[in-house]
């Protein structure tokens, strides 16, 4: 940071402190350093100022000041993102929403939760469950991610196969535009055909269009009963065939997770071999829920009839302890990878469900040729494949150099099979140079014009989603 | 109109697919709303390439283009307030793909809802948003209005079933957003704003839709209530009880009288009727739900409950609700039902209160209003029954409409549940969305810089619906 910029930032932090109170504005080096990272492997982007907003009017004041002074603002929830979405790519202000962390209301009569964006998603889930209601989206980071971040990334999770992703539960938002104006759209209502769906625009917009300050979530009745089973298969093809057979037979499980051979091996090593079926070629974890035990039983019987597996080999869990045992391997994959080597690459492509085996095998080949080890697992029911690539002994610089070509290879393969480059984690910073693989030039131009309609001075989370958002939409070179 | 080059249009789609005869234009100048305005021409494209060419021509000449399906909209969405070209999408009616393995289908926008469901039925799956008008409504129109219907309480609206769209922009560029997969987080979710955009942002030329398993077992029930509030309390309790009814309909006394007059069904002359359905694959599970719903209704004073799993019986029980819409004009002689204040959403805890309020506002303004709706999703429909030949009826209706939406707004509801905004609900919409109108105009401009796509609707519509266009009715005492 040069001196001129540094003086300017001192001045801006003074103006913000004057407007919302000094205690909420921080510029200490140690703290800024902490906020220069999220869960994205190997990425650090330093902000100049950290603001911890406490309410909507703080957010509005900060945005107005920054907009008037052309200072970049990057909204941030719990910092659990894995594509650098909440990092200050162009410096300026990190607007933390961690302290907007109240569950304002759980309205049982209308089955709606009203929450602030900084609330941890798992806390909403637990609060709703005590009232017999369910907030279904369950990203793996449930206990560390915030609901505002889930909306901004349109987060998913295992239960998406039955219940959908975050987008299916947001029925109202309060948000602040870069000029400081506060807009409320939707509310405690389910049906809504009232003009442009601004909620839909903000979902997955990764903090580039507005800052969300209040969220209305639709809740559903918590299922009365549920059961989990783990089924081992010899090959990934057999596992995914079984998924197809289950869905074709009109059974909609509330989770359908798969792990391929290398993922199983790695986790098995992590637990010293103490997991169910450590030698299988693939695991399928299935959860069935419903209003009564009868309906679940009938679905379970049906599943064992239609899949070609020795019923003796199916492990079922009904108690929480048994359940945790079954899910142990699936839930610990990331931890196991991390232990192996913290510098790994994590992608989350989507392909049509039936293409999962081909996708996994082709990608494995692609990595093997390059002498790289890969781990794949994910949400089989909706074709969401997590692709984690290990450094496999490469030096740091070489690994860095290698990544762009690996990413491009993975994305191109997903797209060629009719899929897309990210299912849950967004584009953010680390994938912005690849958006053109998923979208055409005309499509990207339209997105940029929309960005401009929300944020004419391009101050909100600049340097994300688009590789060249500092250029005027119409100035961009034709692709 | 003078700038419209008819022969250019004929070059693109062929002679017989361009209409400019006044009789045709008259038909295409109205829909199911109270509005009417004359277009300059009707053009019927056969494929996306023709749509692109038409848009390029219209954009260069700044001629308004109004995409239209079957014209079953209730609020004037396809009425050409500034003239221009009506783009009749009904020839683009091919079902392009039904993919069972990945559970989606791709269709052209002119496919009729019922035809799609007929095509899906052999595979034991269905496309669930299905509005009451499914016999004529096109998929394109349903997406553009984010339509829904009686089963949306369980299965959601058009937006919830939409996985992706292919869109021709005003510039003629073709773009596509969304995927055939269930989860996606690549950039802004354009398909979600297209649902409900009423033809103002782009022309839908293809949609990718998800479908769901067709339930094998259904059970329908009907219960009578002497007091509306008892029905209202039942609704909230049913929704919070853990049940997911596949239908939960409220019918008020005005509607009951109208149905009895029209169909001689001899329904009891009670304050309210609730009709409910549970569906599923397992008899025990459906039984469990329907019994729970019935018990809740009866705890709150519901009586004379009828229940049936049998298809014929279910049809009989449902007859009144099914024919409610045409029956309303039979409530009283010379009091036709008009599509005004036709739909709204309120929190479901407010359904009974809203119904009372509607009756009260009707009484104050000396008109008759019926309230009924998909109460499991907080959706209320009304119709104004009035002597449409008298200008004083229209004045009264204008006042009642404004009062109703003021109330809806005050309880945290919204102007439209499933019919959209168009022209007749625009004044209420503009009050509700006052803080975001500028933003919406910015979004419109990002898609359509020359404002040629369905101009004069939504945020750009008139604040005075009554005088925004001609009325589809003859008002005999009106001083012109």
mmCIF file of C-alpha atoms in Angstrom, chain B residues 49-395:
data_model
loop_
_atom_site.group_PDB
_atom_site.id
_atom_site.type_symbol
_atom_site.label_atom_id
_atom_site.label_comp_id
_atom_site.label_asym_id
_atom_site.label_seq_id
_atom_site.Cartn_x
_atom_site.Cartn_y
_atom_site.Cartn_z
ATOM 1 C CA UNK B 49 -34.180 -18.094 -35.269
ATOM 2 C CA UNK B 50 -37.320 -16.303 -36.471
ATOM 3 C CA UNK B 51 -37.802 -14.761 -33.026
ATOM 4 C CA UNK B 52 -34.228 -13.459 -33.201
ATOM 5 C CA UNK B 53 -34.837 -11.908 -36.618
ATOM 6 C CA UNK B 54 -38.087 -10.285 -35.514
ATOM 7 C CA UNK B 55 -36.390 -8.843 -32.427
ATOM 8 C CA UNK B 56 -33.460 -7.500 -34.444
ATOM 9 C CA UNK B 57 -35.875 -5.761 -36.790
ATOM 10 C CA UNK B 58 -38.098 -4.406 -34.008
ATOM 11 C CA UNK B 59 -35.134 -3.247 -31.947
ATOM 12 C CA UNK B 60 -33.621 -1.332 -34.860
ATOM 13 C CA UNK B 61 -36.964 0.392 -35.505
ATOM 14 C CA UNK B 62 -37.865 0.668 -31.794
ATOM 15 C CA UNK B 63 -41.188 -1.091 -32.312
ATOM 16 C CA UNK B 64 -42.852 -2.594 -29.207
ATOM 17 C CA UNK B 65 -43.023 -6.408 -29.134
ATOM 18 C CA UNK B 66 -45.381 -8.246 -26.788
ATOM 19 C CA UNK B 67 -44.776 -11.988 -26.397
ATOM 20 C CA UNK B 68 -48.046 -13.852 -25.933
ATOM 21 C CA UNK B 69 -49.124 -17.422 -25.222
ATOM 22 C CA UNK B 70 -52.823 -18.200 -25.088
ATOM 23 C CA UNK B 71 -53.846 -14.817 -23.738
ATOM 24 C CA UNK B 72 -55.289 -16.248 -20.545
ATOM 25 C CA UNK B 73 -53.635 -13.598 -18.359
ATOM 26 C CA UNK B 74 -55.952 -11.905 -15.868
ATOM 27 C CA UNK B 75 -54.327 -8.487 -15.530
ATOM 28 C CA UNK B 76 -53.590 -7.273 -19.052
ATOM 29 C CA UNK B 77 -50.042 -8.618 -19.300
ATOM 30 C CA UNK B 78 -50.284 -9.119 -23.071
ATOM 31 C CA UNK B 79 -52.482 -6.126 -23.893
ATOM 32 C CA UNK B 80 -50.401 -3.869 -26.173
ATOM 33 C CA UNK B 81 -50.787 -0.515 -24.398
ATOM 34 C CA UNK B 82 -48.466 1.225 -26.880
ATOM 35 C CA UNK B 83 -49.409 -0.829 -29.928
ATOM 36 C CA UNK B 84 -46.678 -2.796 -31.658
ATOM 37 C CA UNK B 85 -46.226 -6.436 -32.601
ATOM 38 C CA UNK B 86 -47.923 -9.287 -30.766
ATOM 39 C CA UNK B 87 -45.548 -12.227 -30.876
ATOM 40 C CA UNK B 88 -47.863 -15.237 -30.778
ATOM 41 C CA UNK B 89 -45.708 -18.110 -29.471
ATOM 42 C CA UNK B 90 -48.279 -20.885 -29.861
ATOM 43 C CA UNK B 91 -46.675 -22.365 -32.994
ATOM 44 C CA UNK B 92 -43.550 -23.103 -30.976
ATOM 45 C CA UNK B 93 -45.249 -25.991 -29.241
ATOM 46 C CA UNK B 94 -42.838 -28.903 -29.393
ATOM 47 C CA UNK B 95 -41.844 -31.027 -26.426
ATOM 48 C CA UNK B 96 -38.156 -31.358 -27.276
ATOM 49 C CA UNK B 97 -37.002 -33.935 -24.761
ATOM 50 C CA UNK B 98 -38.248 -35.946 -21.819
ATOM 51 C CA UNK B 99 -35.234 -37.221 -19.903
ATOM 52 C CA UNK B 100 -36.199 -39.737 -17.262
ATOM 53 C CA UNK B 101 -32.661 -40.568 -16.208
ATOM 54 C CA UNK B 102 -31.891 -36.984 -15.219
ATOM 55 C CA UNK B 103 -35.489 -36.049 -14.425
ATOM 56 C CA UNK B 104 -36.071 -33.030 -16.646
ATOM 57 C CA UNK B 105 -37.827 -32.097 -19.866
ATOM 58 C CA UNK B 106 -37.178 -29.400 -22.439
ATOM 59 C CA UNK B 107 -40.111 -27.678 -24.090
ATOM 60 C CA UNK B 108 -40.877 -24.813 -26.407
ATOM 61 C CA UNK B 109 -42.862 -21.964 -24.851
ATOM 62 C CA UNK B 110 -46.113 -22.591 -26.752
ATOM 63 C CA UNK B 111 -46.676 -26.070 -25.293
ATOM 64 C CA UNK B 112 -50.016 -26.182 -23.459
ATOM 65 C CA UNK B 113 -49.732 -27.253 -19.815
ATOM 66 C CA UNK B 114 -52.257 -30.095 -20.157
ATOM 67 C CA UNK B 115 -50.460 -31.405 -23.266
ATOM 68 C CA UNK B 116 -47.178 -31.540 -21.386
ATOM 69 C CA UNK B 117 -48.815 -33.422 -18.553
ATOM 70 C CA UNK B 118 -50.441 -35.822 -21.010
ATOM 71 C CA UNK B 119 -47.008 -36.524 -22.486
ATOM 72 C CA UNK B 120 -45.484 -37.067 -19.032
ATOM 73 C CA UNK B 121 -48.258 -39.276 -17.706
ATOM 74 C CA UNK B 122 -47.106 -42.560 -19.313
ATOM 75 C CA UNK B 123 -43.898 -42.191 -17.328
ATOM 76 C CA UNK B 124 -45.829 -41.697 -14.084
ATOM 77 C CA UNK B 125 -44.509 -38.194 -13.561
ATOM 78 C CA UNK B 126 -46.055 -34.730 -13.779
ATOM 79 C CA UNK B 127 -45.242 -31.021 -14.086
ATOM 80 C CA UNK B 128 -46.899 -29.641 -10.965
ATOM 81 C CA UNK B 129 -47.479 -25.832 -11.152
ATOM 82 C CA UNK B 130 -50.704 -26.361 -13.166
ATOM 83 C CA UNK B 131 -53.000 -23.331 -12.885
ATOM 84 C CA UNK B 132 -56.783 -23.637 -13.196
ATOM 85 C CA UNK B 133 -56.407 -22.552 -16.842
ATOM 86 C CA UNK B 134 -54.114 -25.488 -17.700
ATOM 87 C CA UNK B 135 -56.320 -26.522 -20.604
ATOM 88 C CA UNK B 136 -55.225 -23.393 -22.498
ATOM 89 C CA UNK B 137 -52.289 -21.887 -20.580
ATOM 90 C CA UNK B 138 -48.890 -22.205 -22.261
ATOM 91 C CA UNK B 139 -45.706 -23.092 -20.420
ATOM 92 C CA UNK B 140 -44.117 -19.848 -21.621
ATOM 93 C CA UNK B 141 -46.959 -17.813 -20.130
ATOM 94 C CA UNK B 142 -46.842 -19.768 -16.912
ATOM 95 C CA UNK B 143 -43.143 -19.024 -16.501
ATOM 96 C CA UNK B 144 -43.547 -15.368 -17.460
ATOM 97 C CA UNK B 145 -46.214 -14.948 -14.778
ATOM 98 C CA UNK B 146 -44.736 -17.398 -12.262
ATOM 99 C CA UNK B 147 -48.076 -19.168 -12.358
ATOM 100 C CA UNK B 148 -49.256 -21.760 -9.885
ATOM 101 C CA UNK B 149 -52.437 -23.487 -8.854
ATOM 102 C CA UNK B 150 -54.214 -25.642 -6.336
ATOM 103 C CA UNK B 151 -51.361 -28.135 -5.881
ATOM 104 C CA UNK B 152 -48.672 -25.471 -5.401
ATOM 105 C CA UNK B 153 -49.113 -25.703 -1.643
ATOM 106 C CA UNK B 154 -47.113 -28.914 -1.853
ATOM 107 C CA UNK B 155 -45.266 -28.641 -5.172
ATOM 108 C CA UNK B 156 -44.493 -24.936 -5.636
ATOM 109 C CA UNK B 157 -44.991 -22.430 -8.460
ATOM 110 C CA UNK B 158 -43.581 -22.314 -12.006
ATOM 111 C CA UNK B 159 -40.354 -20.722 -10.756
ATOM 112 C CA UNK B 160 -39.760 -23.712 -8.489
ATOM 113 C CA UNK B 161 -39.994 -26.147 -11.398
ATOM 114 C CA UNK B 162 -37.870 -24.099 -13.780
ATOM 115 C CA UNK B 163 -34.301 -25.341 -14.197
ATOM 116 C CA UNK B 164 -33.239 -23.241 -17.148
ATOM 117 C CA UNK B 165 -34.375 -20.908 -19.920
ATOM 118 C CA UNK B 166 -33.278 -20.050 -23.405
ATOM 119 C CA UNK B 167 -34.128 -16.445 -24.061
ATOM 120 C CA UNK B 168 -34.031 -14.088 -27.032
ATOM 121 C CA UNK B 169 -33.159 -10.609 -25.818
ATOM 122 C CA UNK B 170 -34.508 -7.371 -27.293
ATOM 123 C CA UNK B 171 -31.260 -7.122 -29.264
ATOM 124 C CA UNK B 172 -31.937 -10.472 -30.928
ATOM 125 C CA UNK B 173 -29.087 -12.149 -29.032
ATOM 126 C CA UNK B 174 -29.937 -15.589 -27.750
ATOM 127 C CA UNK B 175 -28.768 -16.539 -24.265
ATOM 128 C CA UNK B 176 -29.379 -19.498 -22.015
ATOM 129 C CA UNK B 177 -29.210 -19.738 -18.256
ATOM 130 C CA UNK B 178 -29.637 -22.517 -15.780
ATOM 131 C CA UNK B 179 -28.874 -26.182 -16.384
ATOM 132 C CA UNK B 180 -30.462 -29.575 -16.591
ATOM 133 C CA UNK B 181 -29.052 -30.300 -13.154
ATOM 134 C CA UNK B 182 -30.558 -29.495 -9.797
ATOM 135 C CA UNK B 183 -27.884 -27.378 -8.210
ATOM 136 C CA UNK B 184 -25.986 -24.520 -9.708
ATOM 137 C CA UNK B 185 -24.091 -21.493 -8.479
ATOM 138 C CA UNK B 186 -22.461 -20.068 -11.624
ATOM 139 C CA UNK B 187 -23.157 -16.344 -11.710
ATOM 140 C CA UNK B 188 -26.520 -14.605 -11.318
ATOM 141 C CA UNK B 189 -29.579 -16.812 -11.570
ATOM 142 C CA UNK B 190 -31.224 -15.199 -14.558
ATOM 143 C CA UNK B 191 -33.862 -17.926 -14.877
ATOM 144 C CA UNK B 192 -35.259 -16.936 -11.508
ATOM 145 C CA UNK B 193 -35.888 -13.333 -12.554
ATOM 146 C CA UNK B 194 -37.322 -14.413 -15.906
ATOM 147 C CA UNK B 195 -40.026 -16.264 -13.981
ATOM 148 C CA UNK B 196 -42.461 -13.448 -13.213
ATOM 149 C CA UNK B 197 -40.995 -10.902 -15.633
ATOM 150 C CA UNK B 198 -44.174 -10.843 -17.768
ATOM 151 C CA UNK B 199 -42.433 -10.681 -21.132
ATOM 152 C CA UNK B 200 -40.604 -7.460 -20.304
ATOM 153 C CA UNK B 201 -37.035 -8.852 -20.188
ATOM 154 C CA UNK B 202 -36.803 -11.330 -23.032
ATOM 155 C CA UNK B 203 -38.711 -13.808 -25.169
ATOM 156 C CA UNK B 204 -38.609 -17.332 -23.750
ATOM 157 C CA UNK B 205 -37.877 -19.715 -26.625
ATOM 158 C CA UNK B 206 -37.154 -22.847 -24.608
ATOM 159 C CA UNK B 207 -37.542 -23.955 -21.017
ATOM 160 C CA UNK B 208 -35.969 -26.797 -19.060
ATOM 161 C CA UNK B 209 -38.378 -28.013 -16.417
ATOM 162 C CA UNK B 210 -38.215 -30.555 -13.683
ATOM 163 C CA UNK B 211 -41.036 -32.960 -13.065
ATOM 164 C CA UNK B 212 -41.978 -35.033 -10.042
ATOM 165 C CA UNK B 213 -43.404 -38.512 -9.440
ATOM 166 C CA UNK B 214 -47.153 -38.725 -9.979
ATOM 167 C CA UNK B 215 -48.701 -39.868 -6.708
ATOM 168 C CA UNK B 216 -50.554 -43.171 -6.935
ATOM 169 C CA UNK B 217 -52.940 -42.443 -4.092
ATOM 170 C CA UNK B 218 -55.049 -39.379 -3.462
ATOM 171 C CA UNK B 219 -57.667 -38.638 -0.868
ATOM 172 C CA UNK B 220 -59.930 -35.578 -1.074
ATOM 173 C CA UNK B 221 -61.957 -34.092 1.728
ATOM 174 C CA UNK B 222 -64.434 -31.261 2.241
ATOM 175 C CA UNK B 223 -65.609 -29.702 5.513
ATOM 176 C CA UNK B 224 -68.145 -26.968 6.283
ATOM 177 C CA UNK B 225 -67.693 -24.150 8.774
ATOM 178 C CA UNK B 226 -70.311 -21.856 10.262
ATOM 179 C CA UNK B 227 -67.676 -19.238 10.877
ATOM 180 C CA UNK B 228 -64.906 -18.124 8.579
ATOM 181 C CA UNK B 229 -62.554 -17.709 11.531
ATOM 182 C CA UNK B 230 -62.891 -21.411 12.371
ATOM 183 C CA UNK B 231 -61.713 -22.255 8.871
ATOM 184 C CA UNK B 232 -58.876 -19.737 9.237
ATOM 185 C CA UNK B 233 -57.668 -21.295 12.485
ATOM 186 C CA UNK B 234 -57.808 -24.730 10.879
ATOM 187 C CA UNK B 235 -55.596 -23.555 7.985
ATOM 188 C CA UNK B 236 -52.804 -22.338 10.259
ATOM 189 C CA UNK B 237 -52.931 -25.432 12.377
ATOM 190 C CA UNK B 238 -52.933 -27.802 9.401
ATOM 191 C CA UNK B 239 -49.912 -26.092 7.888
ATOM 192 C CA UNK B 240 -47.964 -26.173 11.157
ATOM 193 C CA UNK B 241 -49.002 -29.732 12.044
ATOM 194 C CA UNK B 242 -46.450 -31.557 9.942
ATOM 195 C CA UNK B 243 -48.923 -32.271 7.147
ATOM 196 C CA UNK B 244 -48.133 -31.343 3.573
ATOM 197 C CA UNK B 245 -51.556 -31.270 1.942
ATOM 198 C CA UNK B 246 -51.451 -31.406 -1.853
ATOM 199 C CA UNK B 247 -54.428 -29.054 -1.860
ATOM 200 C CA UNK B 248 -56.029 -26.772 0.715
ATOM 201 C CA UNK B 249 -58.768 -24.523 -0.676
ATOM 202 C CA UNK B 250 -60.997 -21.985 1.009
ATOM 203 C CA UNK B 251 -64.389 -21.115 -0.510
ATOM 204 C CA UNK B 252 -66.444 -18.267 0.930
ATOM 205 C CA UNK B 253 -70.216 -17.852 1.176
ATOM 206 C CA UNK B 254 -70.535 -15.685 -1.933
ATOM 207 C CA UNK B 255 -68.813 -18.395 -3.952
ATOM 208 C CA UNK B 256 -70.958 -21.122 -2.346
ATOM 209 C CA UNK B 257 -74.150 -19.240 -3.325
ATOM 210 C CA UNK B 258 -72.849 -18.689 -6.851
ATOM 211 C CA UNK B 259 -71.969 -22.380 -7.231
ATOM 212 C CA UNK B 260 -75.384 -23.420 -5.974
ATOM 213 C CA UNK B 261 -77.108 -20.993 -8.349
ATOM 214 C CA UNK B 262 -75.085 -22.128 -11.326
ATOM 215 C CA UNK B 263 -74.791 -25.867 -10.710
ATOM 216 C CA UNK B 264 -77.630 -26.693 -8.296
ATOM 217 C CA UNK B 265 -75.202 -28.589 -6.086
ATOM 218 C CA UNK B 266 -77.071 -27.827 -2.855
ATOM 219 C CA UNK B 267 -73.911 -27.109 -0.918
ATOM 220 C CA UNK B 268 -74.795 -26.046 2.651
ATOM 221 C CA UNK B 269 -75.213 -22.255 2.901
ATOM 222 C CA UNK B 270 -72.335 -21.907 5.377
ATOM 223 C CA UNK B 271 -69.768 -19.178 6.008
ATOM 224 C CA UNK B 272 -66.880 -21.174 4.541
ATOM 225 C CA UNK B 273 -65.888 -24.517 3.101
ATOM 226 C CA UNK B 274 -62.411 -26.035 3.175
ATOM 227 C CA UNK B 275 -61.419 -28.544 0.515
ATOM 228 C CA UNK B 276 -58.273 -30.544 1.162
ATOM 229 C CA UNK B 277 -56.282 -33.316 -0.424
ATOM 230 C CA UNK B 278 -53.374 -35.537 0.598
ATOM 231 C CA UNK B 279 -51.381 -37.549 -1.920
ATOM 232 C CA UNK B 280 -48.543 -40.054 -1.899
ATOM 233 C CA UNK B 281 -47.385 -43.529 -2.832
ATOM 234 C CA UNK B 282 -48.283 -45.313 0.375
ATOM 235 C CA UNK B 283 -51.900 -45.682 1.495
ATOM 236 C CA UNK B 284 -50.995 -45.586 5.193
ATOM 237 C CA UNK B 285 -49.108 -42.312 4.807
ATOM 238 C CA UNK B 286 -51.968 -40.630 2.906
ATOM 239 C CA UNK B 287 -54.462 -41.952 5.417
ATOM 240 C CA UNK B 288 -52.365 -40.614 8.254
ATOM 241 C CA UNK B 289 -52.250 -37.118 6.751
ATOM 242 C CA UNK B 290 -55.883 -36.876 5.695
ATOM 243 C CA UNK B 291 -57.077 -38.054 9.105
ATOM 244 C CA UNK B 292 -54.897 -35.472 10.794
ATOM 245 C CA UNK B 293 -56.293 -32.698 8.576
ATOM 246 C CA UNK B 294 -59.863 -33.826 9.119
ATOM 247 C CA UNK B 295 -59.349 -33.990 12.884
ATOM 248 C CA UNK B 296 -57.902 -30.482 12.976
ATOM 249 C CA UNK B 297 -60.863 -29.105 10.989
ATOM 250 C CA UNK B 298 -63.363 -30.811 13.240
ATOM 251 C CA UNK B 299 -61.652 -29.612 16.417
ATOM 252 C CA UNK B 300 -62.186 -26.085 15.110
ATOM 253 C CA UNK B 301 -65.882 -26.614 14.381
ATOM 254 C CA UNK B 302 -65.792 -28.196 10.914
ATOM 255 C CA UNK B 303 -68.800 -30.426 10.257
ATOM 256 C CA UNK B 304 -70.384 -32.609 7.591
ATOM 257 C CA UNK B 305 -66.955 -33.784 6.417
ATOM 258 C CA UNK B 306 -66.849 -35.884 3.261
ATOM 259 C CA UNK B 307 -63.723 -37.918 2.453
ATOM 260 C CA UNK B 308 -62.916 -40.143 -0.477
ATOM 261 C CA UNK B 309 -60.054 -42.057 -2.082
ATOM 262 C CA UNK B 310 -62.262 -42.950 -5.066
ATOM 263 C CA UNK B 311 -61.603 -41.027 -8.271
ATOM 264 C CA UNK B 312 -65.279 -40.556 -9.240
ATOM 265 C CA UNK B 313 -66.229 -39.475 -5.731
ATOM 266 C CA UNK B 314 -63.324 -37.084 -5.585
ATOM 267 C CA UNK B 315 -64.462 -35.528 -8.842
ATOM 268 C CA UNK B 316 -67.968 -35.114 -7.458
ATOM 269 C CA UNK B 317 -66.736 -33.449 -4.265
ATOM 270 C CA UNK B 318 -64.499 -31.141 -6.270
ATOM 271 C CA UNK B 319 -67.093 -30.136 -8.898
ATOM 272 C CA UNK B 320 -68.094 -26.912 -7.195
ATOM 273 C CA UNK B 321 -64.543 -25.666 -6.712
ATOM 274 C CA UNK B 322 -63.598 -26.699 -10.221
ATOM 275 C CA UNK B 323 -66.434 -24.720 -11.781
ATOM 276 C CA UNK B 324 -66.237 -21.840 -9.340
ATOM 277 C CA UNK B 325 -64.693 -19.397 -11.778
ATOM 278 C CA UNK B 326 -67.454 -19.513 -14.438
ATOM 279 C CA UNK B 327 -70.113 -19.899 -11.725
ATOM 280 C CA UNK B 328 -69.360 -16.529 -10.171
ATOM 281 C CA UNK B 329 -71.176 -14.666 -12.934
ATOM 282 C CA UNK B 330 -74.322 -16.572 -11.880
ATOM 283 C CA UNK B 331 -74.367 -15.121 -8.375
ATOM 284 C CA UNK B 332 -76.818 -12.481 -9.474
ATOM 285 C CA UNK B 333 -78.437 -11.490 -12.772
ATOM 286 C CA UNK B 334 -76.549 -8.846 -14.754
ATOM 287 C CA UNK B 335 -73.626 -8.908 -12.353
ATOM 288 C CA UNK B 336 -70.800 -10.452 -14.354
ATOM 289 C CA UNK B 337 -67.588 -11.362 -12.657
ATOM 290 C CA UNK B 338 -64.674 -9.089 -13.551
ATOM 291 C CA UNK B 339 -61.026 -9.835 -13.108
ATOM 292 C CA UNK B 340 -60.139 -7.120 -10.592
ATOM 293 C CA UNK B 341 -58.214 -7.495 -7.339
ATOM 294 C CA UNK B 342 -58.013 -11.009 -8.745
ATOM 295 C CA UNK B 343 -55.183 -12.241 -6.606
ATOM 296 C CA UNK B 344 -52.947 -11.496 -3.630
ATOM 297 C CA UNK B 345 -50.909 -13.266 -0.988
ATOM 298 C CA UNK B 346 -51.162 -12.838 2.764
ATOM 299 C CA UNK B 347 -49.507 -14.833 5.574
ATOM 300 C CA UNK B 348 -51.716 -17.880 6.056
ATOM 301 C CA UNK B 349 -52.610 -16.837 9.527
ATOM 302 C CA UNK B 350 -54.432 -13.896 7.902
ATOM 303 C CA UNK B 351 -56.644 -15.796 5.437
ATOM 304 C CA UNK B 352 -59.868 -15.514 7.431
ATOM 305 C CA UNK B 353 -59.261 -11.900 8.383
ATOM 306 C CA UNK B 354 -58.537 -11.066 4.738
ATOM 307 C CA UNK B 355 -61.759 -12.692 3.600
ATOM 308 C CA UNK B 356 -63.753 -10.685 6.155
ATOM 309 C CA UNK B 357 -61.961 -7.532 5.113
ATOM 310 C CA UNK B 358 -62.762 -8.144 1.442
ATOM 311 C CA UNK B 359 -66.459 -8.551 2.247
ATOM 312 C CA UNK B 360 -66.372 -5.404 4.364
ATOM 313 C CA UNK B 361 -64.696 -3.363 1.602
ATOM 314 C CA UNK B 362 -67.188 -4.720 -0.946
ATOM 315 C CA UNK B 363 -70.077 -3.662 1.282
ATOM 316 C CA UNK B 364 -68.656 -0.171 1.816
ATOM 317 C CA UNK B 365 -68.417 0.310 -1.924
ATOM 318 C CA UNK B 366 -71.744 -1.259 -2.779
ATOM 319 C CA UNK B 367 -70.354 -4.070 -4.850
ATOM 320 C CA UNK B 368 -70.161 -7.827 -4.375
ATOM 321 C CA UNK B 369 -66.885 -9.641 -3.953
ATOM 322 C CA UNK B 370 -66.155 -13.289 -3.547
ATOM 323 C CA UNK B 371 -63.018 -14.567 -1.840
ATOM 324 C CA UNK B 372 -61.563 -18.007 -2.351
ATOM 325 C CA UNK B 373 -58.122 -19.370 -2.797
ATOM 326 C CA UNK B 374 -55.242 -21.675 -2.211
ATOM 327 C CA UNK B 375 -55.065 -20.949 1.460
ATOM 328 C CA UNK B 376 -52.295 -23.446 2.140
ATOM 329 C CA UNK B 377 -49.980 -21.049 0.391
ATOM 330 C CA UNK B 378 -51.644 -17.827 1.536
ATOM 331 C CA UNK B 379 -53.040 -17.133 -1.918
ATOM 332 C CA UNK B 380 -56.410 -15.370 -2.097
ATOM 333 C CA UNK B 381 -58.439 -14.777 -5.221
ATOM 334 C CA UNK B 382 -61.346 -12.398 -5.503
ATOM 335 C CA UNK B 383 -63.635 -11.289 -8.245
ATOM 336 C CA UNK B 384 -65.758 -8.196 -8.377
ATOM 337 C CA UNK B 385 -69.358 -8.887 -9.383
ATOM 338 C CA UNK B 386 -70.882 -5.704 -10.714
ATOM 339 C CA UNK B 387 -73.016 -4.105 -13.378
ATOM 340 C CA UNK B 388 -70.247 -3.439 -15.876
ATOM 341 C CA UNK B 389 -72.426 -1.143 -17.985
ATOM 342 C CA UNK B 390 -72.429 1.564 -15.321
ATOM 343 C CA UNK B 391 -69.500 3.884 -14.834
ATOM 344 C CA UNK B 392 -70.317 4.172 -11.145
ATOM 345 C CA UNK B 393 -69.607 0.449 -10.744
ATOM 346 C CA UNK B 394 -66.155 0.987 -12.179
ATOM 347 C CA UNK B 395 -65.546 3.936 -9.859
#
